[in-house]
PDB file of C-alpha atoms in Angstrom:
ATOM      1  CA  MET A  68      20.065-100.239-111.309  1.00 68.00           C
ATOM      2  CA  ARG A  69      17.186 -98.871-109.242  1.00 80.00           C
ATOM      3  CA  VAL A  70      16.268 -95.234-109.404  1.00 78.00           C
ATOM      4  CA  GLN A  71      14.389 -93.275-106.848  1.00 77.00           C
ATOM      5  CA  PHE A  72      12.679 -90.267-107.166  1.00 73.00           C
ATOM      6  CA  ASP A  73      12.588 -87.613-104.401  1.00 69.00           C
ATOM      7  CA  LEU A  74       8.980 -85.874-104.853  1.00 71.00           C
ATOM      8  CA  ARG A  75       9.584 -83.419-101.858  1.00 75.00           C
ATOM      9  CA  PRO A  76       9.304 -79.744-102.728  1.00 79.00           C
ATOM     10  CA  ALA A  77      12.425 -77.764-103.883  1.00 77.00           C
ATOM     11  CA  ASN A  78      12.588 -75.551-100.928  1.00 83.00           C
ATOM     12  CA  LEU A  79      12.580 -78.600 -98.379  1.00 80.00           C
ATOM     13  CA  LEU A  80      15.380 -80.251-100.545  1.00 75.00           C
ATOM     14  CA  GLU A  81      17.313 -76.951-100.468  1.00 79.00           C
ATOM     15  CA  LYS A  82      17.059 -76.889 -96.587  1.00 78.00           C
ATOM     16  CA  GLU A  83      18.140 -80.403 -96.352  1.00 77.00           C
ATOM     17  CA  ARG A  84      21.131 -79.831 -98.656  1.00 75.00           C
ATOM     18  CA  LYS A  85      22.030 -76.796 -96.519  1.00 73.00           C
ATOM     19  CA  ARG A  86      21.740 -78.713 -93.190  1.00 72.00           C
ATOM     20  CA  THR A  87      23.903 -81.529 -94.629  1.00 72.00           C
ATOM     21  CA  SER A  88      26.490 -79.543 -96.393  1.00 70.00           C
ATOM     22  CA  PHE A  89      29.610 -77.765 -95.003  1.00 70.00           C
ATOM     23  CA  ASN A  90      29.021 -74.299 -93.602  1.00 72.00           C
ATOM     24  CA  LEU A  91      31.792 -72.172 -92.267  1.00 80.00           C
ATOM     25  CA  THR A  92      29.623 -69.976 -90.166  1.00 81.00           C
ATOM     26  CA  ARG A  93      27.821 -72.799 -88.605  1.00 78.00           C
ATOM     27  CA  VAL A  94      31.331 -74.351 -87.762  1.00 83.00           C
ATOM     28  CA  LEU A  95      32.679 -71.050 -86.262  1.00 89.00           C
ATOM     29  CA  ALA A  96      29.500 -70.809 -84.324  1.00 88.00           C
ATOM     30  CA  ILE A  97      29.646 -74.113 -83.074  1.00 89.00           C
ATOM     31  CA  ILE A  98      33.583 -73.510 -82.085  1.00 92.00           C
ATOM     32  CA  LEU A  99      32.605 -70.318 -80.444  1.00 93.00           C
ATOM     33  CA  LEU A 100      29.737 -71.873 -78.562  1.00 93.00           C
ATOM     34  CA  LEU A 101      32.130 -74.691 -77.383  1.00 94.00           C
ATOM     35  CA  LEU A 102      34.962 -72.062 -76.413  1.00 94.00           C
ATOM     36  CA  PHE A 103      32.190 -70.182 -74.426  1.00 94.00           C
ATOM     37  CA  PHE A 104      31.130 -73.319 -72.359  1.00 94.00           C
ATOM     38  CA  THR A 105      34.858 -74.229 -72.054  1.00 94.00           C
ATOM     39  CA  SER A 106      35.805 -70.882 -70.652  1.00 94.00           C
ATOM     40  CA  SER A 107      32.662 -70.712 -68.588  1.00 94.00           C
ATOM     41  CA  ILE A 108      33.628 -74.009 -66.880  1.00 95.00           C
ATOM     42  CA  ALA A 109      37.264 -73.138 -66.470  1.00 94.00           C
ATOM     43  CA  TYR A 110      36.364 -69.746 -64.951  1.00 95.00           C
ATOM     44  CA  ILE A 111      33.931 -71.328 -62.320  1.00 94.00           C
ATOM     45  CA  GLY A 112      36.297 -73.786 -61.748  1.00 94.00           C
ATOM     46  CA  VAL A 113      39.120 -71.210 -60.980  1.00 94.00           C
ATOM     47  CA  MET A 114      36.877 -68.970 -59.070  1.00 94.00           C
ATOM     48  CA  THR A 115      35.709 -71.965 -56.825  1.00 94.00           C
ATOM     49  CA  TRP A 116      39.271 -72.763 -56.276  1.00 94.00           C
ATOM     50  CA  ASN A 117      40.112 -69.262 -55.443  1.00 93.00           C
ATOM     51  CA  MET A 118      37.037 -69.187 -53.175  1.00 93.00           C
ATOM     52  CA  LEU A 119      38.287 -72.386 -51.356  1.00 93.00           C
ATOM     53  CA  SER A 120      41.848 -70.981 -50.973  1.00 92.00           C
ATOM     54  CA  MET A 121      40.422 -67.600 -49.683  1.00 93.00           C
ATOM     55  CA  GLN A 122      38.353 -69.667 -47.032  1.00 93.00           C
ATOM     56  CA  ALA A 123      41.372 -71.443 -46.038  1.00 91.00           C
ATOM     57  CA  ASP A 124      43.345 -68.370 -45.757  1.00 93.00           C
ATOM     58  CA  ILE A 125      40.668 -66.558 -43.731  1.00 93.00           C
ATOM     59  CA  GLU A 126      40.442 -69.590 -41.380  1.00 93.00           C
ATOM     60  CA  ASP A 127      44.244 -69.262 -40.987  1.00 93.00           C
ATOM     61  CA  LYS A 128      44.021 -65.658 -40.416  1.00 93.00           C
ATOM     62  CA  ARG A 129      41.263 -66.150 -37.688  1.00 93.00           C
ATOM     63  CA  ASN A 130      43.247 -68.734 -36.021  1.00 93.00           C
ATOM     64  CA  GLU A 131      46.279 -66.419 -35.959  1.00 94.00           C
ATOM     65  CA  VAL A 132      44.049 -63.526 -34.544  1.00 93.00           C
ATOM     66  CA  GLU A 133      42.882 -65.837 -31.886  1.00 92.00           C
ATOM     67  CA  SER A 134      46.529 -66.947 -31.079  1.00 92.00           C
ATOM     68  CA  MET A 135      47.510 -63.291 -30.764  1.00 94.00           C
ATOM     69  CA  GLU A 136      44.480 -62.522 -28.726  1.00 93.00           C
ATOM     70  CA  GLY A 137      45.569 -65.285 -26.357  1.00 92.00           C
ATOM     71  CA  GLU A 138      49.163 -64.072 -26.421  1.00 94.00           C
ATOM     72  CA  LYS A 139      47.687 -60.396 -25.698  1.00 94.00           C
ATOM     73  CA  MET A 140      45.879 -61.680 -22.780  1.00 94.00           C
ATOM     74  CA  ALA A 141      48.959 -63.492 -21.274  1.00 93.00           C
ATOM     75  CA  LEU A 142      51.068 -60.050 -22.011  1.00 95.00           C
ATOM     76  CA  ASP A 143      48.408 -58.308 -20.065  1.00 95.00           C
ATOM     77  CA  ALA A 144      48.610 -60.363 -17.116  1.00 94.00           C
ATOM     78  CA  GLU A 145      52.380 -60.262 -17.170  1.00 95.00           C
ATOM     79  CA  ILE A 146      52.249 -56.548 -17.433  1.00 95.00           C
ATOM     80  CA  GLN A 147      49.874 -56.301 -14.491  1.00 95.00           C
ATOM     81  CA  ARG A 148      52.172 -58.777 -12.348  1.00 94.00           C
ATOM     82  CA  LEU A 149      55.141 -56.742 -13.249  1.00 95.00           C
ATOM     83  CA  ARG A 150      53.284 -53.372 -12.006  1.00 94.00           C
ATOM     84  CA  ALA A 151      52.456 -55.005  -9.006  1.00 93.00           C
ATOM     85  CA  GLN A 152      55.968 -55.959  -8.280  1.00 94.00           C
ATOM     86  CA  GLU A 153      57.360 -52.517  -9.315  1.00 93.00           C
ATOM     87  CA  ALA A 154      54.918 -51.152  -6.803  1.00 92.00           C
ATOM     88  CA  VAL A 155      56.157 -53.380  -4.120  1.00 91.00           C
ATOM     89  CA  TYR A 156      59.929 -52.284  -5.132  1.00 88.00           C
ATOM     90  CA  ALA A 157      58.680 -48.543  -5.197  1.00 86.00           C
ATOM     91  CA  ASN A 158      57.008 -48.860  -1.618  1.00 84.00           C
ATOM     92  CA  THR A 159      60.338 -50.782  -0.413  1.00 80.00           C
ATOM     93  CA  LEU A 160      62.557 -48.154  -1.725  1.00 74.00           C
ATOM     94  CA  LYS A 161      60.647 -45.383  -0.358  1.00 73.00           C
ATOM     95  CA  ILE A 162      60.750 -47.049   3.260  1.00 70.00           C
ATOM     96  CA  MET A 163      64.446 -47.443   2.544  1.00 66.00           C
ATOM     97  CA  GLN A 164      65.009 -43.725   1.779  1.00 62.00           C
ATOM     98  CA  ASP A 165      62.638 -42.529   4.583  1.00 62.00           C
ATOM     99  CA  ASP A 166      64.501 -44.681   7.100  1.00 63.00           C
ATOM    100  CA  LEU A 167      67.379 -43.357   9.107  1.00 64.00           C
ATOM    101  CA  PRO A 168      70.789 -44.383   7.948  1.00 75.00           C
ATOM    102  CA  THR A 169      71.778 -45.273  11.624  1.00 80.00           C
ATOM    103  CA  LEU A 170      73.946 -48.422  10.645  1.00 83.00           C
ATOM    104  CA  GLU A 171      75.830 -46.531   8.137  1.00 85.00           C
ATOM    105  CA  VAL A 172      76.542 -43.585  10.082  1.00 86.00           C
ATOM    106  CA  LEU A 173      77.810 -45.629  13.106  1.00 87.00           C
ATOM    107  CA  ASN A 174      79.885 -47.566  10.593  1.00 88.00           C
ATOM    108  CA  ALA A 175      81.336 -44.623   9.154  1.00 88.00           C
ATOM    109  CA  PHE A 176      82.424 -43.204  12.626  1.00 88.00           C
ATOM    110  CA  GLU A 177      83.809 -46.532  13.874  1.00 88.00           C
ATOM    111  CA  GLU A 178      86.036 -46.803  10.737  1.00 89.00           C
ATOM    112  CA  HIS A 179      87.241 -43.181  10.888  1.00 87.00           C
ATOM    113  CA  MET A 180      87.793 -42.693  14.552  1.00 88.00           C
ATOM    114  CA  ASP A 181      91.247 -42.704  15.653  1.00 87.00           C
ATOM    115  CA  TYR A 182      92.358 -44.423  19.015  1.00 87.00           C
ATOM    116  CA  GLY A 183      91.622 -42.168  21.883  1.00 84.00           C
ATOM    117  CA  MET A 184      88.692 -40.360  20.457  1.00 89.00           C
ATOM    118  CA  GLY A 185      85.331 -40.856  22.159  1.00 88.00           C
ATOM    119  CA  LEU A 186      81.726 -40.279  21.020  1.00 87.00           C
ATOM    120  CA  ASN A 187      79.696 -38.612  23.797  1.00 89.00           C
ATOM    121  CA  SER A 188      76.535 -38.448  21.823  1.00 90.00           C
ATOM    122  CA  LEU A 189      74.880 -38.941  18.363  1.00 89.00           C
ATOM    123  CA  ARG A 190      71.512 -37.208  17.485  1.00 89.00           C
ATOM    124  CA  PHE A 191      69.476 -37.763  14.467  1.00 87.00           C
ATOM    125  CA  GLY A 192      67.082 -34.913  13.149  1.00 84.00           C
ATOM    126  CA  ASN A 193      63.861 -35.170  11.006  1.00 82.00           C
ATOM    127  CA  PRO A 194      64.803 -36.198   7.575  1.00 77.00           C
ATOM    128  CA  VAL A 195      64.940 -33.236   5.048  1.00 77.00           C
ATOM    129  CA  ALA A 196      65.054 -33.218   1.217  1.00 76.00           C
ATOM    130  CA  GLY A 197      68.960 -33.160   1.125  1.00 75.00           C
ATOM    131  CA  GLY A 198      69.356 -36.244   3.785  1.00 81.00           C
ATOM    132  CA  THR A 199      69.118 -36.339   7.653  1.00 84.00           C
ATOM    133  CA  PRO A 200      70.790 -33.994   9.823  1.00 88.00           C
ATOM    134  CA  VAL A 201      73.104 -35.712  12.336  1.00 90.00           C
ATOM    135  CA  ALA A 202      74.682 -33.688  15.218  1.00 91.00           C
ATOM    136  CA  VAL A 203      77.818 -35.283  17.038  1.00 91.00           C
ATOM    137  CA  ASP A 204      79.249 -34.327  20.255  1.00 91.00           C
ATOM    138  CA  ALA A 205      82.817 -35.956  20.580  1.00 91.00           C
ATOM    139  CA  THR A 206      86.332 -35.754  22.196  1.00 91.00           C
ATOM    140  CA  ALA A 207      89.805 -36.091  20.695  1.00 90.00           C
ATOM    141  CA  ALA A 208      93.282 -36.060  22.164  1.00 87.00           C
ATOM    142  CA  THR A 209      94.391 -33.690  19.424  1.00 86.00           C
ATOM    143  CA  GLU A 210      92.899 -31.199  16.487  1.00 86.00           C
ATOM    144  CA  GLU A 211      94.530 -33.487  13.954  1.00 88.00           C
ATOM    145  CA  GLN A 212      92.525 -36.386  14.956  1.00 88.00           C
ATOM    146  CA  ILE A 213      89.261 -34.260  14.340  1.00 87.00           C
ATOM    147  CA  ILE A 214      90.490 -33.109  10.899  1.00 88.00           C
ATOM    148  CA  ARG A 215      91.228 -36.762   9.776  1.00 90.00           C
ATOM    149  CA  LEU A 216      87.961 -37.717  11.310  1.00 89.00           C
ATOM    150  CA  TYR A 217      86.126 -35.042   9.406  1.00 89.00           C
ATOM    151  CA  ASP A 218      88.117 -35.840   6.020  1.00 90.00           C
ATOM    152  CA  GLY A 219      87.358 -39.668   6.519  1.00 89.00           C
ATOM    153  CA  LEU A 220      83.612 -39.019   7.148  1.00 88.00           C
ATOM    154  CA  MET A 221      83.253 -36.780   4.073  1.00 89.00           C
ATOM    155  CA  SER A 222      84.924 -39.334   1.814  1.00 87.00           C
ATOM    156  CA  SER A 223      82.865 -42.119   3.506  1.00 87.00           C
ATOM    157  CA  GLY A 224      79.965 -41.798   0.885  1.00 84.00           C
ATOM    158  CA  VAL A 225      77.691 -41.408   3.820  1.00 86.00           C
ATOM    159  CA  PHE A 226      77.627 -37.732   4.396  1.00 87.00           C
ATOM    160  CA  SER A 227      76.652 -35.011   1.709  1.00 85.00           C
ATOM    161  CA  ALA A 228      77.761 -32.003   3.741  1.00 85.00           C
ATOM    162  CA  GLY A 229      79.161 -31.034   7.324  1.00 86.00           C
ATOM    163  CA  ALA A 230      80.411 -28.432   9.261  1.00 84.00           C
ATOM    164  CA  MET A 231      82.245 -28.128  12.853  1.00 81.00           C
ATOM    165  CA  SER A 232      80.188 -25.823  14.966  1.00 76.00           C
ATOM    166  CA  ASN A 233      82.668 -25.441  17.858  1.00 81.00           C
ATOM    167  CA  SER A 234      85.440 -26.996  19.465  1.00 83.00           C
ATOM    168  CA  ARG A 235      87.188 -26.305  22.900  1.00 88.00           C
ATOM    169  CA  ARG A 236      90.196 -27.681  24.879  1.00 87.00           C
ATOM    170  CA  ASP A 237      89.804 -28.762  28.442  1.00 85.00           C
ATOM    171  CA  ASP A 238      92.679 -27.356  30.265  1.00 85.00           C
ATOM    172  CA  ARG A 239      92.557 -29.907  33.181  1.00 86.00           C
ATOM    173  CA  THR A 240      92.412 -33.044  30.848  1.00 85.00           C
ATOM    174  CA  GLY A 241      93.701 -31.711  27.705  1.00 84.00           C
ATOM    175  CA  ARG A 242      91.335 -33.268  25.550  1.00 89.00           C
ATOM    176  CA  VAL A 243      89.364 -31.344  22.905  1.00 89.00           C
ATOM    177  CA  SER A 244      85.760 -31.294  22.588  1.00 91.00           C
ATOM    178  CA  PHE A 245      83.976 -30.619  19.488  1.00 91.00           C
ATOM    179  CA  THR A 246      80.514 -30.739  17.897  1.00 91.00           C
ATOM    180  CA  LEU A 247      79.986 -31.956  14.311  1.00 90.00           C
ATOM    181  CA  ASN A 248      76.813 -31.005  12.292  1.00 90.00           C
ATOM    182  CA  LEU A 249      76.597 -33.513   9.317  1.00 89.00           C
ATOM    183  CA  THR A 250      73.980 -34.310   6.594  1.00 88.00           C
ATOM    184  CA  ALA A 251      73.602 -38.102   5.991  1.00 86.00           C
ATOM    185  CA  LEU A 252      72.410 -39.073   2.656  1.00 84.00           C
ATOM    186  CA  PRO A 253      69.286 -41.406   2.016  1.00 77.00           C
ATOM    187  CA  ILE A 254      69.986 -44.977   2.264  1.00 73.00           C
ATOM    188  CA  GLY A 255      69.291 -45.416  -1.264  1.00 70.00           C
ATOM    189  CA  GLN A 256      71.967 -42.589  -2.203  1.00 73.00           C
ATOM    190  CA  ILE A 257      74.874 -43.789  -0.072  1.00 75.00           C
ATOM    191  CA  LYS A 258      77.944 -45.052  -2.127  1.00 74.00           C
ATOM    192  CA  SER A 259      80.658 -46.977  -1.165  1.00 62.00           C
ATOM    193  CA  PRO A 260      84.338 -45.166  -1.062  1.00 55.00           C
ATOM    194  CA  GLY A 261      85.779 -44.674  -4.356  1.00 45.00           C
ATOM    195  CA  VAL A 262      82.447 -45.100  -6.283  1.00 41.00           C
ATOM    196  CA  GLN A 263      81.435 -41.881  -8.444  1.00 40.00           C
TER     197      GLN A 263
END
């Protein structure tokens, strides 16, 4: 058997023994160091993943905003088109309301005049807020025909008001001449009979 002597100083031997022997503090320090590096790497990985996910979300939101801006521009264009169309309708309605309801008035007279009645003149006045004044000079065989004509005109939906200013019977012919003063509704307000 061979024997070897270690001639190194005692303090160096003590250091060597401490370095190679089991030391709980050193093991705990190594474990803590490994945990720190592992958690740091995991934290950096999670943060990188979150950052990439946030960038993808930001890109999605940016695309949604661009899409909404495109839709907003399309809606603005549609609103402008509808406003222009509304202006055309409003102008048309104004023209219709300012227009004299000539055909409607003549149609109402034709519908409600009895056989034997005659229409001498029909004059339209200037339109006012409530409608258009209409003066009618006509003849009838009897007063009952005049009453039926007046009632029929008032129920026709074409006139808002009316009055008979005068009537007289011609002794020679036996016919009754009368004058009606009526107010014709604007075209947009004329109602069909029976419609409230």
